[in-house]
XYZ file of N, CA and C in Angstrom:
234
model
N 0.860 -1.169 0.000
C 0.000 0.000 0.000
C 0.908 1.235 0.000
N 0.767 1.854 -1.012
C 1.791 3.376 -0.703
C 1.337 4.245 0.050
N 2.175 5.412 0.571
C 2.252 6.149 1.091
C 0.340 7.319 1.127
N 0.198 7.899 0.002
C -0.902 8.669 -0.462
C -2.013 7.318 -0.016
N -2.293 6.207 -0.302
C -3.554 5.445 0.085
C -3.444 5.138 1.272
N -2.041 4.708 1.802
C -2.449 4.742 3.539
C -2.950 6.224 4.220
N -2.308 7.291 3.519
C -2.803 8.388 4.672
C -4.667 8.617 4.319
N -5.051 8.385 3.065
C -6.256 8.446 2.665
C -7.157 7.550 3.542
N -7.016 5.969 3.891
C -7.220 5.564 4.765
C -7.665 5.628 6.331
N -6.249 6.012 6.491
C -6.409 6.848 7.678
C -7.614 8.005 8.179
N -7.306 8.611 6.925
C -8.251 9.982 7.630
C -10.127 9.344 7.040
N -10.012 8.385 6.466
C -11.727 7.666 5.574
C -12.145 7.166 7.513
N -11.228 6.578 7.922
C -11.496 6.321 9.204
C -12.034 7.222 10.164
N -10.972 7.967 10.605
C -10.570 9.243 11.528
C -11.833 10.554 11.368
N -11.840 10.781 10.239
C -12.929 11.326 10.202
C -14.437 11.433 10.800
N -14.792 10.551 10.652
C -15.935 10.224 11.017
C -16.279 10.041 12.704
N -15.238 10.016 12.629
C -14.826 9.646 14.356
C -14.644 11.147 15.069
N -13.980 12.341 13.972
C -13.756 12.986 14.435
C -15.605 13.598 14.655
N -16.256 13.689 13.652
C -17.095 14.489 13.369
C -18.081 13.719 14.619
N -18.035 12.539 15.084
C -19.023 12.282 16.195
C -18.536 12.867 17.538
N -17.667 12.710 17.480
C -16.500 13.431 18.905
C -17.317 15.032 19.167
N -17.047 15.761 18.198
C -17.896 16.979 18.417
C -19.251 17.262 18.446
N -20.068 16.106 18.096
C -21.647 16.403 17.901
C -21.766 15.710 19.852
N -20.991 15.329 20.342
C -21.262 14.255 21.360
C -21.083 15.495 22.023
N -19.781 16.365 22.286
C -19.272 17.476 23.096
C -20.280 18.632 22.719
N -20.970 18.348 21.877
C -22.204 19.707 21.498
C -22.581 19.677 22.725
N -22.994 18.571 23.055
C -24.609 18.195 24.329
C -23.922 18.965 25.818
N -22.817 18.810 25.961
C -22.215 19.480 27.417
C -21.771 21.038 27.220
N -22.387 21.561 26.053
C -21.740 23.008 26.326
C -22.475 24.189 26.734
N -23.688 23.529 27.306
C -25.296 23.998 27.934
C -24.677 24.588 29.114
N -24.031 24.055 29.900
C -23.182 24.974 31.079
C -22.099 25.694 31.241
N -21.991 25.932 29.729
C -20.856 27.026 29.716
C -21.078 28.645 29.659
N -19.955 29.172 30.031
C -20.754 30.702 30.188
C -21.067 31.118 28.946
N -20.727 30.483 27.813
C -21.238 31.428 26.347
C -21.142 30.440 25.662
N -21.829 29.626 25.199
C -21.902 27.957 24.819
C -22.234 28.523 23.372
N -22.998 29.740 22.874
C -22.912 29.978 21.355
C -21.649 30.107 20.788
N -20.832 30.292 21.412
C -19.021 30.642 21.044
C -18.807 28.669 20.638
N -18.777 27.996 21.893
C -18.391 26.654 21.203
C -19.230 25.837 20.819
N -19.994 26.028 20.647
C -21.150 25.655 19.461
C -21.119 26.295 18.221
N -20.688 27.315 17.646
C -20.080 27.786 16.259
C -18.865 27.281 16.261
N -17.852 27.216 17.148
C -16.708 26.806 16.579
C -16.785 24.761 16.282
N -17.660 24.156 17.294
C -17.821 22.981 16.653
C -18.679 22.283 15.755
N -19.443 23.348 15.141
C -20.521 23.139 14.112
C -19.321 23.635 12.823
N -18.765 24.495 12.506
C -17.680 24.904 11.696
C -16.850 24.024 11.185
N -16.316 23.258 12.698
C -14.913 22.564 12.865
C -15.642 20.876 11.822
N -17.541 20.391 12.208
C -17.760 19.745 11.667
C -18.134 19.918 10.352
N -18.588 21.159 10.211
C -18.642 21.734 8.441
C -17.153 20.986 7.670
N -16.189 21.662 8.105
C -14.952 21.818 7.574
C -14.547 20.111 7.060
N -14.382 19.206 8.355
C -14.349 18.130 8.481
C -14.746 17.190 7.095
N -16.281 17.138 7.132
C -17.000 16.917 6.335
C -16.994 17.441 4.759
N -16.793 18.282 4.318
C -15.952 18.707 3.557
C -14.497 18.456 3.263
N -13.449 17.782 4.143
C -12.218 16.764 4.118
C -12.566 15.296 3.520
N -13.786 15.238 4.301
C -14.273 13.968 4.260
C -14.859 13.728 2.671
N -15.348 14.135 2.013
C -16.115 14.240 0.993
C -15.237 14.377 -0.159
N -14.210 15.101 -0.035
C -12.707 15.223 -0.712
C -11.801 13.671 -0.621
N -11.949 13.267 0.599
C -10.942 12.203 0.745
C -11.730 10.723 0.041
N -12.959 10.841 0.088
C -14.163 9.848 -0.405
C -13.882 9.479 -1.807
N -14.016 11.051 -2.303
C -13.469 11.573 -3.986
C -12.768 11.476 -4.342
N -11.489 11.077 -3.530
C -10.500 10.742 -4.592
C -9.858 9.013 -4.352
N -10.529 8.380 -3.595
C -10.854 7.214 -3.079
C -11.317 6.644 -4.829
N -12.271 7.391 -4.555
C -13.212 6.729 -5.713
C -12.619 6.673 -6.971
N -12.298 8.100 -7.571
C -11.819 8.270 -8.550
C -9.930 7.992 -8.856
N -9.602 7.613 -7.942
C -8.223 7.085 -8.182
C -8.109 5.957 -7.838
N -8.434 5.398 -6.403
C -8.194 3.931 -6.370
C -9.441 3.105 -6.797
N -10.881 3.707 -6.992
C -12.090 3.330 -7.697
C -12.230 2.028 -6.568
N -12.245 2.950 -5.104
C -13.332 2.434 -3.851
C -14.713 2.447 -4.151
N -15.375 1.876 -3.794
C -17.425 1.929 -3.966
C -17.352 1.898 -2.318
N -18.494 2.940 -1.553
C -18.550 3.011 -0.678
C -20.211 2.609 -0.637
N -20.515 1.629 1.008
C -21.872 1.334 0.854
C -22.167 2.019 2.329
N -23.155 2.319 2.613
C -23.969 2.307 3.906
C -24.502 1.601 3.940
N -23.648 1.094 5.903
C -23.946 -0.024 6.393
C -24.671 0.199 7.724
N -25.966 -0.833 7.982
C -26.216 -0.598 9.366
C -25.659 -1.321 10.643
N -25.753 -0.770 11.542
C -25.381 -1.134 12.598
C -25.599 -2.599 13.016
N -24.678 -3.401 13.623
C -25.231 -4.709 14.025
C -25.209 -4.790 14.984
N -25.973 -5.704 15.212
C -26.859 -5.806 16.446
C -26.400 -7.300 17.422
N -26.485 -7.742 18.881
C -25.953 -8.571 19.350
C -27.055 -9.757 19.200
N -26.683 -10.889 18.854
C -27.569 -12.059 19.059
C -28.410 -12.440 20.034
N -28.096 -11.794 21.098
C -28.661 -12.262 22.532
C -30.012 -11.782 22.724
């Protein structure tokens, strides 16, 4: 695997991870003294993200010609 598809990798991962990290830290910023301040900067930070993300998808596709599916969640047998 070269260099350019591992870091692409990386961030196809990371991403997504990042962008839940901040929707999760949305919910605790109700007790801050000015919670509209980090609530624009992490609605932004997930704009931006997502927009990485959508770039890194794109050239997934169109260079190494990945097909991406949505998958649901699985569930435990028990």
């Amino acid at each position: 695997m070269n260099k350019e598809l591992k870091q692409l990798a990386v961030n196809f991962i990371a991403m997504p991870l990042a962008i839940a990290v901040f929707k999760h830290d949305q919910q605790y910023f109700d007790g801050f003294h000015d919670p509209d301040f980090y609530l624009d900067f992490t609605d932004e930070a997930i704009r931006l993200i997502g927009i990485d993300l959508a770039a890194t998808k794109k050239q997934l596709y169109s260079r190494y010609h990945f097909i991406f599916y949505k998958t649901t969640h699985l569930t435990s047998l028990e």
